[in-house]
Amino acid sequence: MKVCHMTSVHDSFDTRVFQKECVSLAKEKDFEVYLVSQGESRVDKNVKVVGMGKKPKSRIKRLLCFTKEIYKAAREIDADIYHFHDPELLIYAKKLKKLNKIVIFDSHENTAEQINVKGYIPFFLRRIISKIYKTYEQNVCNKIDAVIYPCTESGTTPFDSCSARLLLINNFPIASTFVADESVEKIYDICCAGSLTEERGIIELLEASRIANAKLVLAGEFSPDSLKEKLEDRCLLDTVVFKGNCSLDEVKMLLNKSRMVVSNIHNIGQYYGTDNLPTKVYEAMAMKLPVILSTTDYNRMLTKKYGFGVCVDPQDVSSIARHIKNFMDNKELARRLGEKGRALIEKHFSWEKEEKKLVNIYRELENECNK
């Protein structure tokens, strides 16, 4: 069967879209896998990437023009299964169903909830847009074949009442590739990779690192762009090593050279209440690093049960600094927690387990199509 993944937001090397989902499906001999996305065309790990060049910097141009180009290229592939990853592509789901295609929506986040905290949307419009989007999303998802979502939020998901087939597929690391090289020298105390925002606690982390006299390496983009200038004005980036956007292999290298990971997400938007850990925390665990986490119900439960890290108030700078210093000074404690984290990845939290769910749902849909 021909399988076509579509994304107008993520690039063609995206960890979840390409490295995990597309590559996992391409390992199955009877699936011919395509990915239509920004970037250059190539054949990589049996995935046929149809590159659409650079996505527009303007959100309006991306929404109105680039999504149409993505859909047109995907439609020309004439796949049996279409699997799309962005809310802005929902508009094409019904069109594909009318062509008797199998359609899967892979929702990476609770979009309706995230709209409420988007800084580029005027505050007085956010709730209205969120409600309109949620109604539209539910309407579309009622008519397609399956929805994939990464985790529950307090035991539920936004799709519980609007999808005939809902599958939870966590964004766990690929355990076989996230392996620590213990011969590498630790030159950083803390590694922070991902979106660098106030809501994800970057200001408190910078302040705590300075108090603890810890060497911090950052990988990712500041959002909004003005945040970097704000931090520079406060001299919070003076002693920080900033790498910018990094590939998955580069992130693994930085983790390998670091002593711990801090994830102090604020209680804003969807992420604080999810029954899951941030992806960067799972990656740290895979690399045998101790972690400092925000104090959420799920995080408290997990760290108490398995003892791989500690929880802190994400906005308590002195507490974050104290725990950073403790891991820096007590290398044996850090080692024990790191070992526990790696054991959890191997037993419960690896992509190798999640990819089986993905392949199974494709098999189910394939069988139904062939009846």
Coordinates of C-alpha atoms in Angstrom, one line a residue:
M1 CA 0.0 0.0 0.0
K2 CA 1.1 3.5 -0.7
V3 CA 1.3 5.7 2.4
C4 CA 1.7 9.4 2.3
H5 CA 2.6 11.6 5.3
M6 CA 1.9 15.3 4.9
T7 CA 3.2 18.3 6.9
S8 CA 3.4 22.0 6.1
V9 CA 4.9 22.9 9.5
H10 CA 7.7 20.3 10.2
D11 CA 10.7 19.8 8.1
S12 CA 11.6 16.5 6.3
F13 CA 14.0 15.4 9.1
D14 CA 11.5 15.9 11.9
T15 CA 12.1 13.4 14.7
R16 CA 8.5 12.3 15.2
V17 CA 7.3 12.6 11.6
F18 CA 10.3 11.2 9.7
Q19 CA 12.8 9.5 12.1
K20 CA 10.1 7.7 14.0
E21 CA 6.8 7.2 12.1
C22 CA 7.9 7.3 8.4
V23 CA 11.0 5.2 9.0
S24 CA 9.1 2.7 11.1
L25 CA 6.5 2.2 8.4
A26 CA 9.1 2.0 5.7
K27 CA 10.7 -1.0 7.4
E28 CA 7.5 -3.0 6.6
K29 CA 8.0 -4.6 3.2
D30 CA 4.5 -4.0 2.0
F31 CA 4.3 -0.3 2.7
E32 CA 5.6 2.2 0.1
V33 CA 6.1 5.4 2.2
Y34 CA 6.2 9.0 1.0
L35 CA 6.6 12.2 3.0
V36 CA 5.5 15.6 1.5
S37 CA 7.1 18.4 3.5
Q38 CA 9.3 21.5 3.3
G39 CA 13.0 20.8 2.3
E40 CA 14.6 19.0 -0.6
S41 CA 13.5 15.7 -2.3
R42 CA 15.4 12.6 -1.5
V43 CA 15.1 8.9 -0.7
D44 CA 16.2 8.2 2.8
K45 CA 15.8 5.0 4.8
N46 CA 13.3 3.7 2.2
V47 CA 11.2 6.9 2.6
K48 CA 10.5 8.8 -0.6
V49 CA 10.6 12.5 0.5
V50 CA 8.9 14.9 -1.8
G51 CA 10.5 18.2 -0.9
M52 CA 8.5 21.5 -1.4
G53 CA 11.4 23.9 -0.7
K54 CA 11.4 26.4 2.1
K55 CA 8.1 27.1 3.9
P56 CA 7.1 30.8 3.8
K57 CA 8.1 32.9 6.8
S58 CA 4.7 34.5 6.8
R59 CA 2.0 32.4 8.6
I60 CA -0.6 33.8 6.3
K61 CA 1.3 32.7 3.2
R62 CA 1.9 29.3 4.7
L63 CA -1.8 28.8 5.6
L64 CA -3.2 30.1 2.3
C65 CA -0.6 29.0 -0.2
F66 CA 1.9 26.4 1.1
T67 CA -0.7 24.1 2.5
K68 CA -2.3 24.0 -0.9
E69 CA 1.0 23.1 -2.5
I70 CA 1.6 20.3 0.0
Y71 CA -1.9 18.9 -0.7
K72 CA -1.5 19.1 -4.5
A73 CA 1.8 17.2 -4.3
A74 CA 0.4 14.6 -1.9
R75 CA -2.7 14.1 -4.1
E76 CA -0.5 13.4 -7.2
I77 CA 1.1 10.5 -5.3
D78 CA -2.4 8.8 -5.3
A79 CA -1.7 7.0 -2.0
D80 CA -4.0 4.6 -0.3
I81 CA -3.4 6.1 3.2
Y82 CA -2.9 9.8 3.9
H83 CA -1.5 10.7 7.3
F84 CA -1.2 14.4 8.1
H85 CA 0.4 16.1 11.0
D86 CA -0.8 19.7 11.1
P87 CA -4.2 21.3 12.0
E88 CA -3.9 23.6 9.0
L89 CA -4.2 20.6 6.8
L90 CA -7.5 19.5 8.3
I91 CA -9.2 21.4 5.4
Y92 CA -8.1 18.7 3.0
A93 CA -9.2 15.7 5.1
K94 CA -12.7 15.6 3.8
K95 CA -11.5 16.0 0.2
L96 CA -9.4 13.0 0.6
K97 CA -12.2 11.0 2.1
K98 CA -14.4 11.8 -0.9
L99 CA -11.7 10.2 -3.0
N100 CA -12.1 7.0 -0.9
K101 CA -8.8 7.4 0.8
I102 CA -7.9 6.3 4.3
V103 CA -7.2 9.4 6.3
I104 CA -5.3 9.7 9.6
F105 CA -4.9 12.9 11.6
D106 CA -1.8 12.9 13.9
S107 CA -2.4 15.7 16.4
H108 CA 0.9 16.5 18.1
E109 CA -0.8 18.7 20.7
N110 CA -4.1 20.1 22.1
T111 CA -4.4 22.8 19.5
A112 CA -7.6 24.4 20.8
E113 CA -5.9 24.8 24.2
Q114 CA -2.7 26.1 22.7
I115 CA -4.5 28.8 20.8
N116 CA -5.4 30.3 24.2
V117 CA -1.8 31.0 24.9
K118 CA -0.5 32.0 21.4
G119 CA 1.2 35.4 21.8
Y120 CA 0.7 36.4 18.1
I121 CA -3.1 36.1 18.5
P122 CA -4.8 39.2 20.1
F123 CA -5.8 38.2 23.6
F124 CA -9.5 39.1 23.1
L125 CA -9.7 36.8 20.1
R126 CA -8.0 33.7 21.5
R127 CA -11.0 32.1 23.2
I128 CA -13.3 32.7 20.3
I129 CA -10.8 31.3 17.8
S130 CA -10.1 28.3 20.1
K131 CA -13.8 27.4 20.3
I132 CA -14.3 27.8 16.5
Y133 CA -11.3 25.6 15.9
K134 CA -12.3 22.9 18.4
T135 CA -15.8 22.6 16.8
Y136 CA -14.2 22.4 13.3
E137 CA -11.6 19.8 14.4
Q138 CA -14.2 17.6 16.0
N139 CA -16.4 17.8 13.0
V140 CA -13.6 16.7 10.7
C141 CA -12.3 14.0 13.0
N142 CA -15.8 12.4 13.1
K143 CA -15.5 11.8 9.4
I144 CA -12.0 10.4 9.0
D145 CA -10.6 6.9 9.8
A146 CA -8.3 7.5 12.8
V147 CA -6.8 10.1 15.1
I148 CA -3.3 9.7 16.7
Y149 CA -2.5 11.7 19.9
P150 CA 0.6 11.5 22.1
C151 CA -1.0 11.2 25.6
T152 CA -3.9 11.8 27.9
E153 CA -4.4 14.9 29.9
S154 CA -5.8 14.0 33.4
G155 CA -7.0 10.7 31.9
T156 CA -8.8 12.2 28.8
T157 CA -8.0 13.5 25.3
P158 CA -9.6 16.2 23.1
F159 CA -10.7 13.4 20.8
D160 CA -12.5 11.0 23.1
S161 CA -16.0 11.9 21.8
C162 CA -15.2 12.6 18.2
S163 CA -13.1 9.8 16.8
A164 CA -14.2 6.3 16.0
R165 CA -10.6 5.1 16.3
L166 CA -8.3 7.0 18.7
L167 CA -4.7 5.7 19.2
L168 CA -2.2 7.1 21.8
I169 CA 1.3 7.0 20.5
N170 CA 3.8 8.6 22.8
N171 CA 6.8 10.5 21.5
F172 CA 9.3 8.3 23.3
P173 CA 13.0 8.2 22.2
I174 CA 14.4 5.4 20.0
A175 CA 16.2 3.5 22.7
S176 CA 18.6 1.8 20.3
T177 CA 20.0 5.1 19.1
F178 CA 19.8 7.1 22.3
V179 CA 22.7 5.4 24.0
A180 CA 25.2 7.2 26.3
D181 CA 28.9 7.0 25.5
E182 CA 30.4 7.0 29.0
S183 CA 33.9 7.6 27.7
V184 CA 32.9 11.2 26.6
E185 CA 34.0 14.0 28.9
K186 CA 31.2 16.0 30.6
I187 CA 31.8 19.6 29.7
Y188 CA 28.4 21.0 30.4
D189 CA 26.4 20.9 33.6
I190 CA 23.0 21.3 32.0
C191 CA 21.6 20.7 28.5
C192 CA 18.3 22.4 27.5
A193 CA 17.1 21.5 24.0
G194 CA 13.9 22.4 22.3
S195 CA 11.7 25.5 22.2
L196 CA 13.2 28.2 24.4
T197 CA 10.2 30.2 25.8
E198 CA 9.1 31.9 29.0
E199 CA 6.3 29.4 29.4
R200 CA 8.9 26.6 29.3
G201 CA 10.8 28.2 32.1
I202 CA 13.9 29.5 30.3
I203 CA 14.2 32.7 32.4
E204 CA 14.2 30.8 35.7
L205 CA 16.6 28.2 34.3
L206 CA 19.1 30.9 33.3
E207 CA 18.8 32.6 36.7
A208 CA 19.2 29.3 38.6
S209 CA 22.2 28.2 36.5
R210 CA 23.9 31.5 37.2
I211 CA 23.3 31.1 41.0
A212 CA 24.6 27.5 40.9
N213 CA 27.6 28.6 38.8
A214 CA 26.5 25.9 36.3
K215 CA 27.6 25.7 32.6
L216 CA 24.4 25.6 30.5
V217 CA 24.2 24.7 26.8
L218 CA 21.1 25.7 24.8
A219 CA 19.9 24.1 21.6
G220 CA 16.8 25.4 19.8
E221 CA 15.1 28.7 19.0
F222 CA 13.9 31.5 21.2
S223 CA 10.2 32.3 20.8
P224 CA 9.3 35.0 20.2
D225 CA 12.5 36.4 18.6
S226 CA 12.4 39.4 21.0
L227 CA 13.0 37.0 24.0
K228 CA 16.7 36.6 23.1
E229 CA 17.2 40.3 23.1
K230 CA 15.4 40.6 26.5
L231 CA 17.6 38.0 28.0
E232 CA 20.8 39.6 26.6
D233 CA 19.7 42.9 28.1
R234 CA 19.6 41.2 31.5
C235 CA 23.0 39.6 30.8
L236 CA 21.5 36.1 31.3
L237 CA 23.1 34.7 28.2
D238 CA 26.7 36.0 29.0
T239 CA 28.0 32.6 30.2
V240 CA 25.7 30.3 28.2
V241 CA 26.7 28.2 25.2
F242 CA 24.0 28.8 22.6
K243 CA 24.0 26.2 19.7
G244 CA 20.8 27.3 17.9
N245 CA 18.8 24.7 16.0
C246 CA 20.4 21.3 16.2
S247 CA 19.8 18.0 14.5
L248 CA 18.8 14.9 16.5
D249 CA 22.4 13.6 16.3
E250 CA 23.7 17.0 17.6
V251 CA 21.3 16.9 20.5
K252 CA 22.4 13.4 21.4
M253 CA 26.0 14.7 21.4
L254 CA 25.2 17.6 23.7
L255 CA 23.3 15.3 26.1
N256 CA 26.3 13.0 26.1
K257 CA 28.5 15.9 27.2
S258 CA 26.1 17.1 29.9
R259 CA 25.4 16.1 33.5
M260 CA 21.7 16.8 33.8
V261 CA 18.5 18.1 32.2
V262 CA 16.1 20.6 33.7
S263 CA 12.5 20.9 32.5
N264 CA 10.7 23.6 34.5
I265 CA 7.5 24.1 32.4
H266 CA 5.1 26.7 33.8
N267 CA 1.5 25.9 34.6
I268 CA 0.3 27.5 31.4
G269 CA -1.4 25.8 28.4
Q270 CA -1.7 22.1 27.9
Y271 CA 1.8 20.7 28.8
Y272 CA 1.7 21.2 32.6
G273 CA -1.3 18.9 33.0
T274 CA -0.4 16.1 30.6
D275 CA 0.0 12.5 31.7
N276 CA 3.4 12.4 30.2
L277 CA 6.9 13.8 30.4
P278 CA 8.4 16.2 27.9
T279 CA 10.3 14.5 25.0
K280 CA 13.6 16.1 26.1
V281 CA 13.2 14.5 29.5
Y282 CA 12.7 11.0 28.0
E283 CA 15.8 11.7 25.9
A284 CA 17.8 12.6 28.9
M285 CA 16.7 9.5 30.7
A286 CA 17.8 7.4 27.7
M287 CA 21.2 9.0 28.0
K288 CA 21.5 8.2 31.7
L289 CA 21.0 11.8 32.9
P290 CA 19.2 12.8 36.1
V291 CA 16.3 15.2 35.5
I292 CA 14.8 18.1 37.4
L293 CA 11.1 18.4 36.6
S294 CA 8.1 20.7 37.3
T295 CA 6.0 19.7 40.2
T296 CA 2.9 18.2 38.5
D297 CA 0.7 15.4 39.7
Y298 CA 2.0 13.1 37.0
N299 CA 5.7 14.0 37.5
R300 CA 5.4 13.6 41.3
M301 CA 3.8 10.2 40.9
L302 CA 6.4 9.0 38.4
T303 CA 9.5 10.3 40.3
K304 CA 8.2 8.9 43.6
K305 CA 7.5 5.5 42.0
Y306 CA 10.8 5.1 40.0
G307 CA 13.2 7.6 41.6
F308 CA 14.9 8.9 38.4
G309 CA 14.7 12.6 39.1
V310 CA 13.3 15.4 41.4
C311 CA 10.4 17.8 41.2
V312 CA 10.5 21.5 41.9
D313 CA 8.3 24.5 41.7
P314 CA 9.1 25.6 38.1
Q315 CA 9.3 29.3 39.1
D316 CA 11.2 28.9 42.3
V317 CA 14.7 29.9 41.1
S318 CA 16.4 29.2 44.4
S319 CA 15.0 25.7 44.6
I320 CA 16.0 24.9 41.0
A321 CA 19.5 26.2 41.7
R322 CA 19.8 24.1 44.9
H323 CA 18.9 20.9 43.0
I324 CA 21.3 21.8 40.2
K325 CA 24.1 22.3 42.7
N326 CA 23.2 19.0 44.4
F327 CA 23.5 17.0 41.2
M328 CA 26.8 18.8 40.4
D329 CA 28.3 18.1 43.8
N330 CA 26.9 14.6 44.3
K331 CA 28.0 12.7 41.2
E332 CA 27.1 9.3 42.7
L333 CA 23.5 10.4 43.2
A334 CA 23.3 11.7 39.7
R335 CA 24.7 8.4 38.4
R336 CA 22.1 6.3 40.3
L337 CA 19.2 8.4 39.1
G338 CA 20.5 8.3 35.5
E339 CA 20.8 4.5 35.6
K340 CA 17.2 4.3 36.9
G341 CA 16.0 6.6 34.0
R342 CA 17.7 4.4 31.4
A343 CA 16.2 1.3 32.8
L344 CA 12.7 2.9 32.6
I345 CA 13.3 3.8 28.9
E346 CA 14.2 0.2 28.1
K347 CA 11.3 -1.3 30.0
H348 CA 8.4 1.2 29.4
F349 CA 9.3 4.3 27.4
S350 CA 10.9 3.5 24.1
W351 CA 9.8 4.2 20.6
E352 CA 10.4 0.5 19.8
K353 CA 7.2 -0.2 21.7
E354 CA 5.2 2.6 20.2
E355 CA 6.0 1.8 16.6
K356 CA 4.2 -1.5 17.1
K357 CA 1.0 0.4 17.8
L358 CA 1.5 2.5 14.7
V359 CA 2.1 -0.5 12.4
N360 CA -0.9 -2.3 14.0
I361 CA -3.3 0.5 13.3
Y362 CA -2.1 0.6 9.7
R363 CA -2.7 -3.1 9.4
E364 CA -6.2 -2.7 10.8
L365 CA -7.1 0.0 8.3
E366 CA -5.5 -1.9 5.5
N367 CA -7.6 -5.0 6.3
E368 CA -10.8 -2.9 6.4
C369 CA -10.0 -1.4 3.1
N370 CA -9.5 -4.8 1.5
K371 CA -12.8 -6.3 2.7

